[in-house]
XYZ file of C-alpha atoms in Angstrom:
563
model
C -5.251 -14.293 18.144
C -9.033 -14.364 18.174
C -10.491 -17.198 20.225
C -11.362 -19.343 17.245
C -10.794 -23.097 17.353
C -7.837 -24.371 15.346
C -8.731 -25.495 11.818
C -9.485 -29.134 11.232
C -6.826 -30.663 9.018
C -8.987 -31.862 6.138
C -6.210 -34.073 4.779
C -6.246 -36.207 7.937
C -9.953 -36.987 7.793
C -11.528 -40.194 6.545
C -13.587 -38.030 4.176
C -10.446 -36.721 2.461
C -9.090 -40.239 1.998
C -12.432 -41.364 0.568
C -12.291 -38.517 -1.939
C -8.704 -39.365 -2.885
C -9.670 -42.995 -3.555
C -12.709 -41.863 -5.509
C -10.617 -39.426 -7.574
C -8.183 -42.193 -8.530
C -11.108 -44.284 -9.737
C -12.662 -41.356 -11.617
C -9.434 -40.529 -13.435
C -9.178 -44.110 -14.625
C -12.577 -44.384 -16.279
C -14.800 -41.304 -16.024
C -16.231 -40.000 -19.295
C -18.746 -37.188 -19.527
C -20.022 -38.572 -22.798
C -20.698 -41.945 -21.176
C -22.199 -40.422 -18.056
C -24.702 -38.398 -20.076
C -25.589 -41.469 -22.127
C -26.072 -43.664 -19.063
C -27.990 -41.264 -16.791
C -31.032 -39.535 -18.259
C -31.476 -37.611 -15.001
C -27.927 -36.274 -14.799
C -28.805 -32.737 -15.897
C -31.830 -32.533 -13.604
C -29.843 -33.785 -10.607
C -27.033 -31.331 -11.185
C -29.090 -28.254 -12.066
C -30.074 -25.646 -9.486
C -32.141 -22.477 -9.436
C -31.412 -19.549 -7.158
C -33.825 -16.706 -7.862
C -32.454 -14.859 -10.943
C -29.802 -17.483 -11.733
C -29.854 -21.017 -13.115
C -26.851 -23.299 -12.593
C -25.876 -26.389 -14.578
C -23.069 -28.410 -12.968
C -23.665 -31.479 -15.133
C -20.582 -30.923 -17.319
C -18.233 -31.247 -14.353
C -16.074 -34.287 -13.622
C -18.388 -35.572 -10.918
C -21.047 -38.186 -10.281
C -23.533 -38.806 -7.490
C -20.832 -40.256 -5.261
C -18.575 -37.229 -5.785
C -21.289 -34.882 -4.565
C -21.940 -37.078 -1.541
C -18.262 -37.286 -0.618
C -17.666 -33.556 -1.101
C -20.566 -32.752 1.222
C -19.170 -35.238 3.727
C -15.872 -33.354 3.599
C -17.670 -30.039 4.113
C -19.307 -31.388 7.250
C -16.032 -32.919 8.465
C -14.391 -29.473 8.477
C -17.513 -27.938 10.065
C -18.346 -25.775 7.061
C -21.888 -25.045 8.204
C -20.793 -24.111 11.723
C -18.100 -21.760 10.421
C -20.580 -20.196 7.998
C -22.974 -19.500 10.876
C -20.109 -18.103 12.973
C -19.273 -15.684 10.163
C -22.862 -14.475 9.908
C -22.988 -14.061 13.700
C -19.928 -11.808 13.790
C -17.368 -14.070 15.424
C -13.797 -12.924 14.855
C -12.912 -15.272 11.997
C -10.180 -12.881 10.837
C -7.742 -14.182 13.426
C -4.580 -12.287 12.464
C -6.375 -8.951 12.822
C -8.837 -10.127 15.505
C -11.823 -8.886 13.527
C -15.295 -10.023 12.681
C -16.071 -10.847 9.045
C -19.392 -9.168 8.406
C -19.712 -8.144 4.782
C -23.046 -9.993 4.858
C -24.289 -7.328 7.304
C -23.809 -4.641 4.647
C -26.873 -5.919 2.820
C -29.162 -6.910 5.690
C -32.493 -5.039 5.679
C -33.269 -2.217 8.091
C -35.835 -4.479 9.728
C -32.895 -6.471 11.158
C -31.804 -3.562 13.351
C -31.171 -4.779 16.879
C -30.712 -8.421 15.866
C -26.941 -8.351 15.299
C -24.870 -6.745 18.038
C -21.132 -7.325 17.599
C -18.464 -5.884 19.884
C -21.132 -3.713 21.475
C -22.382 -2.211 18.210
C -25.769 -2.615 16.549
C -24.188 -3.474 13.223
C -27.280 -3.252 11.024
C -28.269 0.097 12.521
C -24.750 1.403 11.837
C -24.924 0.209 8.232
C -28.262 1.864 7.549
C -27.217 5.142 9.159
C -24.414 5.391 6.596
C -26.629 4.153 3.752
C -29.226 6.819 4.514
C -26.557 9.526 4.480
C -25.196 8.226 1.173
C -28.633 8.106 -0.404
C -29.343 11.690 0.641
C -25.979 12.859 -0.670
C -26.442 11.034 -3.969
C -29.874 12.532 -4.482
C -28.494 16.020 -3.905
C -25.888 15.469 -6.616
C -28.285 13.771 -9.028
C -30.936 16.466 -8.658
C -28.492 19.314 -9.186
C -28.964 20.659 -5.658
C -25.256 20.036 -5.043
C -23.325 22.447 -7.212
C -19.687 23.095 -7.879
C -17.823 26.212 -6.803
C -19.026 28.176 -9.845
C -22.651 27.108 -9.401
C -22.736 24.442 -12.116
C -24.400 21.025 -11.811
C -22.162 17.986 -11.393
C -21.892 15.946 -14.605
C -18.774 13.858 -13.941
C -17.416 11.862 -11.039
C -13.785 10.914 -10.533
C -13.349 8.121 -7.983
C -9.831 7.704 -6.625
C -8.968 4.411 -4.912
C -7.077 1.167 -5.408
C -7.616 -2.538 -4.816
C -10.988 -3.169 -3.243
C -11.678 0.565 -3.314
C -11.493 0.472 -7.103
C -11.994 -3.001 -8.600
C -15.519 -3.477 -7.255
C -16.924 -0.057 -8.163
C -15.339 -0.159 -11.629
C -16.746 -3.617 -12.313
C -20.254 -2.691 -11.160
C -20.185 0.630 -13.006
C -19.335 -1.144 -16.247
C -21.819 -3.966 -15.596
C -24.815 -1.708 -14.972
C -24.119 1.084 -17.475
C -27.520 0.742 -19.176
C -29.125 1.724 -15.854
C -27.311 5.071 -15.530
C -30.074 7.672 -15.600
C -28.822 10.977 -14.164
C -26.541 12.211 -16.926
C -23.529 11.641 -14.689
C -20.611 9.458 -15.705
C -17.679 8.242 -13.631
C -13.981 7.722 -14.231
C -11.878 5.639 -11.872
C -8.246 6.375 -11.056
C -6.282 3.650 -9.282
C -2.782 3.164 -10.652
C -0.020 5.334 -9.235
C 1.381 5.438 -12.764
C 0.839 9.123 -13.730
C -0.556 7.973 -17.069
C -3.699 6.732 -15.356
C -4.695 10.054 -13.803
C -3.619 11.990 -16.884
C -5.839 9.970 -19.190
C -8.817 9.863 -16.827
C -8.780 13.636 -16.294
C -8.396 14.415 -19.983
C -11.331 16.413 -21.334
C -13.032 16.943 -17.975
C -14.307 20.319 -16.842
C -13.430 20.750 -13.148
C -16.429 23.066 -12.712
C -18.741 20.073 -13.286
C -16.549 17.378 -11.731
C -16.896 15.841 -8.264
C -14.039 13.763 -6.839
C -14.535 10.862 -4.416
C -11.387 9.830 -2.531
C -11.802 6.242 -1.286
C -9.390 5.196 1.460
C -10.533 3.842 4.815
C -7.423 5.082 6.650
C -6.707 7.960 4.260
C -3.093 6.806 4.173
C -2.972 4.515 1.118
C 0.105 5.644 -0.835
C -1.345 5.289 -4.331
C -4.717 6.783 -3.462
C -3.372 9.817 -1.614
C -0.732 10.479 -4.290
C -3.407 10.403 -6.988
C -5.802 12.486 -4.861
C -3.193 15.218 -4.494
C -2.558 15.094 -8.242
C -6.274 15.487 -8.950
C -6.481 18.286 -6.388
C -3.669 20.175 -8.143
C -5.330 19.659 -11.529
C -8.674 20.877 -10.238
C -7.359 24.049 -8.588
C -4.997 24.944 -11.423
C -7.674 24.488 -14.070
C -10.315 26.374 -12.083
C -7.884 29.297 -11.857
C -7.165 29.137 -15.591
C -10.913 29.243 -16.251
C -11.322 32.169 -13.806
C -13.781 30.095 -11.802
C -11.728 30.949 -8.696
C -9.247 33.730 -8.092
C -6.529 31.622 -6.490
C -7.016 32.994 -3.002
C -6.657 30.612 -0.097
C -10.319 31.020 0.792
C -11.562 30.191 -2.718
C -9.184 27.258 -2.994
C -10.598 25.881 0.246
C -14.168 26.418 -0.952
C -13.410 24.659 -4.229
C -12.069 21.606 -2.415
C -15.172 21.432 -0.222
C -17.483 21.695 -3.240
C -15.582 19.256 -5.448
C -14.165 16.612 -3.077
C -15.833 14.098 -0.774
C -14.319 11.086 0.979
C -15.038 7.474 1.780
C -12.998 7.152 4.955
C -13.183 6.904 8.716
C -10.050 9.008 9.321
C -11.899 12.298 9.702
C -8.852 14.204 10.922
C -6.878 13.296 7.797
C -9.899 13.998 5.596
C -10.209 17.457 7.099
C -6.470 18.099 6.769
C -6.800 17.379 3.043
C -9.474 20.071 2.840
C -12.573 17.874 2.613
C -15.477 18.737 4.891
C -15.770 15.824 7.399
C -19.546 16.107 7.029
C -19.015 14.778 3.511
C -17.035 11.722 4.603
C -18.736 8.313 4.561
C -17.207 5.550 6.639
C -17.193 1.799 6.879
C -15.880 -0.619 9.458
C -12.860 -2.803 10.143
C -15.062 -5.884 9.743
C -15.354 -5.064 6.023
C -12.379 -6.256 3.980
C -11.540 -4.120 0.961
C -12.336 -6.847 -1.550
C -15.717 -7.375 0.147
C -16.630 -3.684 0.294
C -18.339 -2.730 -2.977
C -21.722 -2.770 -1.218
C -20.459 -0.417 1.514
C -19.652 3.303 1.266
C -17.001 2.245 -1.257
C -19.917 2.050 -3.701
C -20.807 5.743 -3.260
C -20.039 6.541 -6.905
C -22.513 3.830 -7.937
C -25.327 5.367 -5.901
C -24.719 8.739 -7.533
C -24.653 7.304 -11.060
C -27.490 4.765 -10.748
C -29.578 6.130 -7.886
C -30.553 4.775 -4.470
C -33.287 2.469 -5.778
C -30.886 0.584 -8.040
C -28.371 0.278 -5.186
C -31.107 -1.104 -2.933
C -31.866 -3.760 -5.545
C -28.134 -4.490 -5.706
C -28.033 -5.024 -1.930
C -31.146 -7.185 -2.091
C -29.448 -9.483 -4.594
C -26.533 -9.952 -2.206
C -28.864 -10.605 0.707
C -31.024 -13.102 -1.160
C -27.970 -15.180 -1.984
C -26.669 -14.828 1.596
C -29.931 -16.275 2.905
C -29.872 -19.085 0.336
C -26.300 -20.037 1.278
C -27.143 -20.031 4.985
C -30.448 -21.903 4.796
C -29.982 -24.512 2.026
C -28.666 -28.007 2.910
C -25.261 -28.757 1.400
C -26.443 -31.331 -1.128
C -28.863 -28.814 -2.677
C -26.722 -25.732 -2.027
C -25.151 -24.764 -5.343
C -22.979 -22.119 -3.658
C -21.399 -24.660 -1.314
C -21.145 -27.223 -4.102
C -19.268 -24.812 -6.385
C -16.773 -24.080 -3.616
C -16.329 -27.781 -2.890
C -15.950 -28.465 -6.617
C -13.028 -26.068 -6.723
C -11.406 -27.995 -3.867
C -12.040 -31.194 -5.835
C -10.171 -29.849 -8.843
C -7.319 -28.201 -6.921
C -6.578 -30.963 -4.449
C -7.675 -34.157 -6.172
C -7.061 -33.348 -9.838
C -4.087 -30.994 -9.384
C -5.733 -28.208 -11.400
C -4.648 -24.813 -10.124
C -6.150 -22.567 -12.811
C -9.782 -21.462 -13.079
C -11.331 -19.463 -15.916
C -14.391 -17.232 -15.563
C -15.879 -16.485 -18.962
C -18.803 -14.048 -19.007
C -20.791 -14.031 -22.235
C -21.820 -10.456 -21.594
C -19.653 -7.511 -22.556
C -20.916 -5.477 -19.605
C -19.150 -8.003 -17.332
C -15.778 -7.435 -18.966
C -14.249 -6.387 -15.617
C -15.761 -9.263 -13.637
C -12.778 -11.650 -13.994
C -10.410 -8.906 -12.809
C -12.660 -8.302 -9.806
C -12.641 -12.015 -8.977
C -8.866 -12.133 -9.195
C -8.581 -9.983 -6.098
C -11.518 -11.599 -4.322
C -10.236 -15.140 -4.720
C -6.453 -14.847 -4.918
C -6.014 -12.229 -2.202
C -8.324 -14.245 0.028
C -6.981 -17.757 -0.480
C -3.454 -17.216 -1.779
C -2.053 -18.348 1.567
C 0.419 -20.935 2.851
C -0.445 -20.479 6.532
C -3.641 -21.540 8.277
C -5.729 -19.310 10.521
C -3.907 -20.533 13.652
C -0.455 -19.765 12.230
C 0.420 -23.341 11.283
C 1.495 -24.346 7.751
C -1.141 -25.508 5.299
C -1.324 -29.242 4.666
C -2.464 -29.198 1.040
C -2.494 -26.993 -2.048
C -4.487 -23.787 -1.676
C -5.818 -21.085 -3.970
C -6.531 -20.948 -7.676
C -5.328 -18.654 -10.424
C -8.559 -16.941 -11.485
C -8.605 -15.320 -14.893
C -10.785 -14.761 -17.924
C -12.190 -12.503 -20.615
C -15.640 -12.069 -22.107
C -16.815 -14.393 -24.859
C -16.606 -14.361 -27.776
C -13.331 -12.405 -27.605
C -11.714 -15.113 -25.520
C -12.611 -17.731 -28.120
C -10.216 -16.022 -30.507
C -7.473 -15.747 -27.895
C -6.932 -18.497 -25.293
C -9.706 -21.069 -25.844
C -7.242 -23.133 -27.884
C -5.448 -23.966 -24.624
C -8.703 -24.797 -22.845
C -9.853 -27.134 -25.614
C -6.652 -28.891 -26.658
C -4.000 -28.042 -24.087
C -2.247 -30.647 -21.967
C -4.106 -29.827 -18.752
C -7.773 -29.262 -18.004
C -8.878 -25.806 -16.867
C -12.195 -25.700 -15.000
C -14.265 -22.833 -16.342
C -17.418 -20.973 -15.314
C -19.474 -19.734 -18.265
C -21.908 -16.905 -17.444
C -24.664 -15.632 -19.733
C -28.101 -13.988 -19.662
C -31.243 -14.756 -21.642
C -32.025 -11.095 -22.273
C -30.001 -8.118 -23.466
C -30.698 -4.372 -23.227
C -29.384 -4.014 -26.787
C -31.412 -6.247 -29.069
C -30.040 -6.239 -32.626
C -30.775 -8.243 -35.776
C -28.411 -9.022 -38.611
C -30.920 -9.625 -41.358
C -33.081 -12.475 -40.048
C -30.581 -13.416 -37.350
C -31.089 -12.295 -33.752
C -27.510 -11.381 -32.829
C -28.016 -12.147 -29.127
C -29.100 -15.670 -30.064
C -26.002 -15.994 -32.238
C -23.959 -14.894 -29.231
C -25.670 -17.379 -26.901
C -25.155 -20.105 -29.488
C -21.445 -19.627 -28.914
C -21.933 -19.756 -25.126
C -23.687 -23.117 -25.417
C -21.393 -24.504 -28.098
C -18.242 -23.970 -26.054
C -19.370 -25.970 -23.025
C -20.693 -28.720 -25.311
C -17.397 -28.945 -27.184
C -15.377 -28.934 -23.965
C -17.494 -31.676 -22.421
C -17.914 -34.067 -25.326
C -15.084 -33.263 -27.706
C -14.698 -34.723 -31.180
C -13.402 -38.203 -31.961
C -10.950 -39.275 -34.636
C -13.724 -41.089 -36.487
C -15.850 -37.931 -36.532
C -12.904 -35.991 -37.918
C -12.224 -38.649 -40.587
C -15.890 -38.574 -41.607
C -15.380 -34.949 -42.633
C -12.781 -36.037 -45.196
C -9.748 -34.886 -43.224
C -6.393 -36.274 -44.345
C -5.196 -38.986 -41.947
C -2.001 -37.193 -40.941
C -4.081 -34.182 -39.858
C -6.681 -36.128 -37.864
C -4.913 -35.883 -34.457
C -4.684 -32.089 -34.711
C -8.438 -31.833 -35.209
C -9.499 -34.156 -32.400
C -10.918 -32.782 -29.163
C -10.440 -34.923 -26.097
C -13.486 -33.574 -24.270
C -13.916 -34.229 -20.536
C -12.996 -30.580 -19.885
C -15.056 -29.404 -16.861
C -17.383 -26.413 -17.024
C -20.168 -24.864 -14.981
C -22.881 -22.886 -16.763
C -24.541 -19.963 -14.987
C -27.537 -18.657 -16.927
C -29.497 -15.624 -15.724
C -32.647 -13.938 -16.921
C -30.976 -10.535 -17.325
C -28.004 -8.652 -15.973
C -29.482 -6.106 -13.583
C -28.568 -4.799 -10.148
C -30.235 -7.687 -8.320
C -28.647 -10.472 -10.352
C -25.249 -8.776 -10.190
C -25.484 -8.653 -6.392
C -26.243 -12.371 -6.436
C -23.267 -13.102 -8.679
C -20.831 -11.207 -6.472
C -22.135 -12.839 -3.285
C -21.907 -16.229 -5.011
C -18.169 -15.910 -5.492
C -17.670 -14.381 -2.034
C -19.144 -17.504 -0.497
C -17.377 -19.876 -2.901
C -14.156 -18.295 -1.644
C -15.297 -18.816 1.951
C -16.044 -22.507 1.341
C -12.598 -23.113 -0.133
C -10.890 -21.225 2.689
C -12.752 -23.255 5.293
C -11.643 -26.577 3.807
C -8.055 -25.348 3.535
C -8.075 -23.851 7.040
C -7.306 -20.313 5.860
C -8.039 -16.855 7.192
C -9.523 -15.649 3.914
C -9.868 -12.091 5.206
C -6.340 -10.809 5.799
C -3.795 -9.937 3.091
C -0.335 -9.721 4.603
C 1.166 -10.833 1.308
C 0.674 -7.351 -0.148
C 2.644 -5.622 2.595
C 6.297 -6.506 1.972
C 6.471 -5.049 -1.521
C 4.840 -1.823 -0.306
C 7.372 -1.520 2.523
C 10.309 -2.144 0.208
C 9.011 0.412 -2.312
C 9.281 3.114 0.342
C 12.894 2.081 1.010
C 13.862 1.818 -2.653
C 12.323 5.028 -4.019
C 14.944 7.389 -2.493
C 17.668 5.391 -4.288
C 16.696 6.922 -7.618
C 18.515 10.068 -6.462
C 20.359 9.154 -3.258
C 23.688 7.359 -3.754
C 23.791 6.169 -0.156
C 20.344 4.612 -0.506
C 21.432 3.074 -3.816
C 24.363 1.333 -2.161
C 22.010 -0.353 0.305
C 20.215 -2.219 -2.490
C 20.918 -5.713 -3.768
C 22.974 -6.032 -6.946
C 20.010 -6.553 -9.265
C 17.979 -3.642 -7.878
C 21.073 -1.432 -7.959
C 21.739 -2.258 -11.606
C 18.133 -1.534 -12.587
C 18.212 1.840 -10.848
C 21.454 2.680 -12.606
C 19.753 1.840 -15.922
C 16.944 4.231 -14.957
C 19.384 7.006 -14.095
C 21.120 6.596 -17.423
C 17.931 6.640 -19.467
C 15.459 8.940 -17.718
C 15.021 12.096 -19.802
């Protein structure tokens, strides 16, 4: 194990007990409606600005004392010291004995020489790879890089899974208005053959470049899909007479149409990819923290180096804010501590993220991996059992679609669900419906939802509308449902980098309080191991007999029904 001090058991601190007592008092009497009426400064005290983003925490189930006690808890578990240790490259990932340095991916070149970890100048290493990626992207964007038949690249296919897919897909969708090179990208992740089949449909292999994203070049799903894409590309090129099917032309086609994001150069070369066209990253970058590494190569090709630099700057600006701002004024730390407040003192294990921006439609899915793979743990970083509830179920959909799906549960269900509402003042697609600005109509919904959740609707207000008495209870809204509003100027590369870094550090804050190694993911391993053992049983009777009764019966159903 890395030489990191054992976690402080937050539940045994005086600060935890103070919060528990405070929570009991809050549950007995706290009312958002009353708090807003009694404190004219509540919104000002609980609003924060961080560059492109404005935060309003005033509709949360907190008061001045809550903030004070949560910050006390953060200091009791040495949150600030652990944050600084992460930035410095200490091996916080204890089970793998690795540094946790995703923040180094976005440090400026001027920081070269200031962060040496395990004998490596980390910032210099990062910028060496960035420079290579920028040069490669420009060659593709300009048309200098051509396919085997001499045609310009017009389509990318990125093959990866987990952190090698969720981040790039989310960013690609979020920044689509900024695509400016006439190159689109399709992402293949699922080992289900339907995914690759649909993503390849309609593509011309002569104008398609494939990026295989796998650090070790051993990921089962990624390599299976990469071989499938390779077969498609060669077969179709032959059908189109772009190559003659000779071994030499096949090899040339692979070199012109495949590149890799990997550090396993021997395996890359064995696949047929030129190792000169492989872009690596480091073991101190977890997959779910890697979108701003070489994993984002497809984004640089589609959007260009300048946009990616702005993206990295957004990350870095929030990193600096989180490191330099005192806890009481640090909205990043406060949002992480708020989540602890709801999980451990209110018993709320579900958290909705509701972007009022269609371009962010993949953001909740991205956060699911970031938060649940990081903090879905029952063991602390020293191998001891956790002493309190950990993790949250993160989920969500864009507004206003979600309003017509699951908001009923959020408004009138039997348990509160803390929710983050995200919106932007400006849109790249300004439309009017007669005299109505449609973006303003959209934002009206964003504001209305948090107002309704906070303040609700009383029985008397319902009666005043002429509602029959028997129906009054069904039309009442309890209110006191906690929300955080995040309002940005516009969704661009810089603000998106800030948003991603925000949730990275929120996850870190929670993990620190709970004593977790938020950077390993052993929970994904067992199912992968068992899949390798089970797969032969579809055809091998001896392997079938080794399975449990349920698995055996399901395989027998498959055998009987597979056409």
